[in-house]
Short mmCIF file of C-alpha atoms in Angstrom, two decimals:
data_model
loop_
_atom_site.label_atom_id
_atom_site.label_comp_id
_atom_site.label_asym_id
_atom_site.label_seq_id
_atom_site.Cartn_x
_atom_site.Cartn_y
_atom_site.Cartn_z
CA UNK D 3 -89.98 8.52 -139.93
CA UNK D 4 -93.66 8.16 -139.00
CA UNK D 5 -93.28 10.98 -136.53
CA UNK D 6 -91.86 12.77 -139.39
CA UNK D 7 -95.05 11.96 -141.65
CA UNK D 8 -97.53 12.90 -138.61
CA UNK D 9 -95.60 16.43 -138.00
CA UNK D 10 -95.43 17.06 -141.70
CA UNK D 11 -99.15 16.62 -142.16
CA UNK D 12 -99.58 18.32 -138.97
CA UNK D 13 -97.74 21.10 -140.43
CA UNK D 14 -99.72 21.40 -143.16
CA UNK D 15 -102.88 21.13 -141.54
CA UNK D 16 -104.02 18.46 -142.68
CA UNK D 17 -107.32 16.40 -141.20
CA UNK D 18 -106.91 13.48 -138.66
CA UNK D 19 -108.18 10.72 -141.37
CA UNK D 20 -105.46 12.24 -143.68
CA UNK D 21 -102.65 11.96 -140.50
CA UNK D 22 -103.72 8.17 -140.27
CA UNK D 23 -104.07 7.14 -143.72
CA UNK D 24 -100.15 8.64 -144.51
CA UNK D 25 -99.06 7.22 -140.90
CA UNK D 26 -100.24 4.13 -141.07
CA UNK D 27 -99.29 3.41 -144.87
CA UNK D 28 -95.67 4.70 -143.90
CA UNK D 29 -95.48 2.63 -141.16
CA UNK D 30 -95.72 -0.56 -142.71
CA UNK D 31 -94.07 0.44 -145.94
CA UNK D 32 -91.23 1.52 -144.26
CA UNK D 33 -91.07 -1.73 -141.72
CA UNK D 34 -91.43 -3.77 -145.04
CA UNK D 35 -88.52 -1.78 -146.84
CA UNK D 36 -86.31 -2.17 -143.91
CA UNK D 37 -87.16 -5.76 -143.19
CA UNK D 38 -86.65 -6.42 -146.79
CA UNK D 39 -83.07 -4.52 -146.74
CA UNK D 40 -82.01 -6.03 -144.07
CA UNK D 41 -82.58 -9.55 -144.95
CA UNK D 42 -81.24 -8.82 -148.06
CA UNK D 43 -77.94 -7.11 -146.90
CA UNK D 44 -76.93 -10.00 -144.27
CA UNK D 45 -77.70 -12.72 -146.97
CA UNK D 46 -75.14 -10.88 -148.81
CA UNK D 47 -72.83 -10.02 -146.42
CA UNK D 48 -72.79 -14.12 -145.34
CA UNK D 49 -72.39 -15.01 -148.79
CA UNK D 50 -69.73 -13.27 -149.23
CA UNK D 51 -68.05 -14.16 -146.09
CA UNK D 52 -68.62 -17.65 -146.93
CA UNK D 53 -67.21 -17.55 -150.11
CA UNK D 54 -63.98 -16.00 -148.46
CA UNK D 55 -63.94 -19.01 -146.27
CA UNK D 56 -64.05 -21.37 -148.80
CA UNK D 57 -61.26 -19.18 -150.75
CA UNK D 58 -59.00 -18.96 -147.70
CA UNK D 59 -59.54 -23.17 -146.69
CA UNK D 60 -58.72 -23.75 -150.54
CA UNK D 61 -55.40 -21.68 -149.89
CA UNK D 62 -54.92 -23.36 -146.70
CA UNK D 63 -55.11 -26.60 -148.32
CA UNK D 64 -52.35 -25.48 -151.25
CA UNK D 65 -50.61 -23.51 -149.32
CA UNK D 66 -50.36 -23.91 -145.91
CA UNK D 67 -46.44 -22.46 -145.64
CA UNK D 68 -48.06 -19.09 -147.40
CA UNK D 69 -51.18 -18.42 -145.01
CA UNK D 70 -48.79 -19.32 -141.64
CA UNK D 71 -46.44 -16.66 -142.61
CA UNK D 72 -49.40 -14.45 -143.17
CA UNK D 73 -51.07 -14.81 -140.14
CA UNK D 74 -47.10 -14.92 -138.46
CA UNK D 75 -46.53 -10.92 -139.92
CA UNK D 76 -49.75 -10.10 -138.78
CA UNK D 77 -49.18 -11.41 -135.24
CA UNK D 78 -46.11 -9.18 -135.70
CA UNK D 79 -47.88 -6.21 -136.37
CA UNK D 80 -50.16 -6.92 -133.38
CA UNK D 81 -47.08 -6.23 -131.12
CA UNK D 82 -45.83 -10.05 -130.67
CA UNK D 83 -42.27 -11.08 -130.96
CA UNK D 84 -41.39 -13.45 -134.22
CA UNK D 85 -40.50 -15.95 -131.96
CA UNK D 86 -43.96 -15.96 -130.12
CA UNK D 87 -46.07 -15.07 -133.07
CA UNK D 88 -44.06 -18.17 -134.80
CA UNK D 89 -45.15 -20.28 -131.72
CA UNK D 90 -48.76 -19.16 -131.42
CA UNK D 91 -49.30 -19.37 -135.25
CA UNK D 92 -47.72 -23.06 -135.36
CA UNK D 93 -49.84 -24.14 -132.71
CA UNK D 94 -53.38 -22.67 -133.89
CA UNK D 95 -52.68 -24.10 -137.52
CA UNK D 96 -52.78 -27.70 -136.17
CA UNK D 97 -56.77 -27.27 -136.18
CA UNK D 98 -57.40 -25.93 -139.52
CA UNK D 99 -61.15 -24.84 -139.27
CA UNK D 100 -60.24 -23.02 -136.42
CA UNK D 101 -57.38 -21.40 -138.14
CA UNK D 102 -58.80 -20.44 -141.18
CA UNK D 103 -61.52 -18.68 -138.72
CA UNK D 104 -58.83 -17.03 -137.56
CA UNK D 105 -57.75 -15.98 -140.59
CA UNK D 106 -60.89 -14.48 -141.56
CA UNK D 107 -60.71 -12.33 -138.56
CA UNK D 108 -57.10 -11.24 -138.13
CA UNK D 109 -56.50 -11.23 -142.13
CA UNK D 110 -60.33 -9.86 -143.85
CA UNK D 111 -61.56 -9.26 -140.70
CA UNK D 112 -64.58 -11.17 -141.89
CA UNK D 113 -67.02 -12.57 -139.45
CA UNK D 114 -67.70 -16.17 -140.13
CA UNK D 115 -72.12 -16.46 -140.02
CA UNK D 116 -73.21 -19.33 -137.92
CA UNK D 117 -75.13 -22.51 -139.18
CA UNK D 118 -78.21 -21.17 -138.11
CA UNK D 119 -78.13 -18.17 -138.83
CA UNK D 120 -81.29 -16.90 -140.68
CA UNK D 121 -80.72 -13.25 -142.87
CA UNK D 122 -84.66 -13.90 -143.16
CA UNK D 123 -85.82 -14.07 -139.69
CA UNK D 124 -83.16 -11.01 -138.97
CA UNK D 125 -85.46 -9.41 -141.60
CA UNK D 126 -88.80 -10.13 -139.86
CA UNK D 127 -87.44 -8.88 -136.81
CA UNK D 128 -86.54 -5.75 -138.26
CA UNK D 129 -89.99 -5.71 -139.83
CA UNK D 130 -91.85 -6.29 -135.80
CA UNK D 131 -89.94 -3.67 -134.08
CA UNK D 132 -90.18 -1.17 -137.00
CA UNK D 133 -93.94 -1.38 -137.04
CA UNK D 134 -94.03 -1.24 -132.94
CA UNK D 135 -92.29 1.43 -132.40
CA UNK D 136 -93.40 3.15 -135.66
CA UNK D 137 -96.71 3.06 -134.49
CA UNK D 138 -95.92 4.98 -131.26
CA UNK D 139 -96.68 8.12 -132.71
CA UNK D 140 -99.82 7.07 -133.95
CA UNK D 141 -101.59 5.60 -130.78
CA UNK D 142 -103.28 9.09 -130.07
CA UNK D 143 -104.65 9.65 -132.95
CA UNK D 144 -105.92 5.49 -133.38
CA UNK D 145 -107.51 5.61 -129.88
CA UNK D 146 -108.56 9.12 -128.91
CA UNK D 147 -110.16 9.06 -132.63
CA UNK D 148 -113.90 8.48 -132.18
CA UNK D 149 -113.80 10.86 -128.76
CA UNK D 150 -114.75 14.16 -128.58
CA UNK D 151 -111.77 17.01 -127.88
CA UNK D 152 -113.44 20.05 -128.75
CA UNK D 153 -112.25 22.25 -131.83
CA UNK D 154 -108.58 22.06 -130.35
CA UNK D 155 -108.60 17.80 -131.34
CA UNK D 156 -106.06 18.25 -133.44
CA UNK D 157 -103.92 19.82 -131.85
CA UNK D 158 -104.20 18.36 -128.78
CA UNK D 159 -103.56 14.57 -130.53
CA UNK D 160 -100.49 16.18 -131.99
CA UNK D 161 -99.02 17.40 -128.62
CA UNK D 162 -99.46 13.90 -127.56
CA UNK D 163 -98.07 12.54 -130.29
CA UNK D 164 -95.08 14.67 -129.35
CA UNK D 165 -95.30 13.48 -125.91
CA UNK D 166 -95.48 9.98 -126.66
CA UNK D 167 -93.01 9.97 -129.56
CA UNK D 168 -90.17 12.17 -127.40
CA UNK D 169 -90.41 9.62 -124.55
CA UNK D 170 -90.00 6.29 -127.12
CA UNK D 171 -86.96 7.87 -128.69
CA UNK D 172 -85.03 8.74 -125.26
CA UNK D 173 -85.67 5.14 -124.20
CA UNK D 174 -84.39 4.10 -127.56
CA UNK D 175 -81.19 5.95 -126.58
CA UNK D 176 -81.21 5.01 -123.43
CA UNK D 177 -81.04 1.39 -124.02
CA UNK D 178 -78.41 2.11 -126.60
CA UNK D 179 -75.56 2.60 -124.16
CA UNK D 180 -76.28 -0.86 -123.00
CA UNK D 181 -74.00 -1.51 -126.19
CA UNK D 182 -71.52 1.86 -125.84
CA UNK D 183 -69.56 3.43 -122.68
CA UNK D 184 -72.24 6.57 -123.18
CA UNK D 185 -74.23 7.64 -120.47
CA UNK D 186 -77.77 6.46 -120.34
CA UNK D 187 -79.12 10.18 -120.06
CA UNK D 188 -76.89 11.34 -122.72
CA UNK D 189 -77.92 8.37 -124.97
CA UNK D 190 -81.48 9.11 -124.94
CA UNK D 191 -80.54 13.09 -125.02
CA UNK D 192 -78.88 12.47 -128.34
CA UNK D 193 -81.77 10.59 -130.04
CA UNK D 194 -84.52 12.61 -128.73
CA UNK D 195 -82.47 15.94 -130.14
CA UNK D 196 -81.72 14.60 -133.75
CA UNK D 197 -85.13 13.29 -133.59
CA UNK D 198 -86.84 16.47 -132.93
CA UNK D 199 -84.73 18.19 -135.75
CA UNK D 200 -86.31 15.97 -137.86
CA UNK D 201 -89.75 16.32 -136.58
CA UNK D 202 -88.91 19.97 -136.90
CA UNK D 203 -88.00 20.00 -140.32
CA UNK D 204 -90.71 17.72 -141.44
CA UNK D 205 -92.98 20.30 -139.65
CA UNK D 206 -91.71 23.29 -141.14
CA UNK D 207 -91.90 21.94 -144.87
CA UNK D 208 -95.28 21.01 -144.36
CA UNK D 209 -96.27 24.11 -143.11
CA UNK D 210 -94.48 25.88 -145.84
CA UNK D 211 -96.03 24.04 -148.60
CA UNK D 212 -99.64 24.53 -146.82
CA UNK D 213 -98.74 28.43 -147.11
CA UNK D 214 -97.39 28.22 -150.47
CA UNK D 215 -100.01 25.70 -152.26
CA UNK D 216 -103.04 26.66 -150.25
CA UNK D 217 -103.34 22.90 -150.37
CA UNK D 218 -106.41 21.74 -149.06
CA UNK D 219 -108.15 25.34 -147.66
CA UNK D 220 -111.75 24.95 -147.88
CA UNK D 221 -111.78 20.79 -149.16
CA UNK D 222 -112.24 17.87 -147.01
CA UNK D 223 -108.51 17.09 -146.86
CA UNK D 224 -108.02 20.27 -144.23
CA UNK D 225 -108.41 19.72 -140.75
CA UNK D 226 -111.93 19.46 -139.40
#
């Protein structure tokens, strides 16, 4: 998204101070926003997964005869005979925390949040790497700032903006298919391509709203 920003004001031609000002406040708006949703969502999500728990031990408790026929049928489903989902099942249900874990998986295939898990600190991560690789595109234009490039500054902090925002995203990808069975190359392929649409589009609008608004011709907001 900040690469979006930069090539949108770059399409409109706007100055450098204006490129860093929108950058910069995007970045760390749009860190804080995700950071925020995040934390939020997964404090949520284990809620409600907790509450399930607590829903399915009650049950367990009641109605133990109920929830081992459950979990026998849905053994059955998986493929098992009734005589070795019966046998399985019986066995499990003589640990009941473990079983109504179970249940949570097989039955609302519900993940179970550990003790220490922190919806907050998932948040704050979200929040670091958002800003450091947000930034990426902006590292030009922040360092190369107070130099002299000649009348072609602008566009030469863009290209390397480009540069240096192409090469983040295929490593993105690439590290992606640590995860998948994709191929490293096509990974980071596939992220730098939908990337660069975006970058594209974000360029094009800009420029199209320069051409149709005049905005900034001739004021201190245009390119210097």
């Amino acid at each position: 998204t900040t690469f979006a920003v930069v090539a949108g004001a770059a399409g409109g031609d706007l100055a450098i101070e204006v490129v860093l000002i929108l950058g910069i406040s995007s970045v760390f708006a749009d860190a804080l926003s995700m950071g925020v949703g995040d934390a939020l969502s997964t404090k949520a999500a284990n809620q409600y997964a907790l509450e399930e728990r607590a829903r399915e031990m009650w049950e367990m408790e009641n109605n133990p005869e109920g929830e081992i026929q459950e979990m026998i049928e849905i053994f059955e489903g998986k493929g098992l005979s009734k005589e070795d989902a019966t046998t399985a099942i019986m066995a499990m249900s003589k640990n009941k925390e473990f079983f109504v874990d179970l249940m949570m998986a097989f039955e609302l295939e519900l993940e179970v949040p550990s003790e220490d898990d922190n919806p907050y600190f998932d948040g704050l991560v979200t929040f670091c790497s958002f800003v450091c690789f947000g930034f990426v595109p902006l590292l030009g234009y922040v360092v190369l700032y107070s130099i002299d490039l000649g009348d072609d500054k602008v566009t030469i902090l863009f290209i390397i903006a480009c540069c240096l925002t192409a090469l983040m995203l295929f490593v993105l990808g690439a590290l992606k298919t640590m995860f998948t069975i994709q191929k490293w190359y096509a990974g980071g392929l596939e992220i730098l391509f939908f990337g660069a649409m975006t970058a594209a589009v974000a360029y094009l609008i800009g420029l199209l709203v320069e051409e149709i608004t005049g905005f900034g011709e001739g004021k201190d907001c245009r390119r210097m």
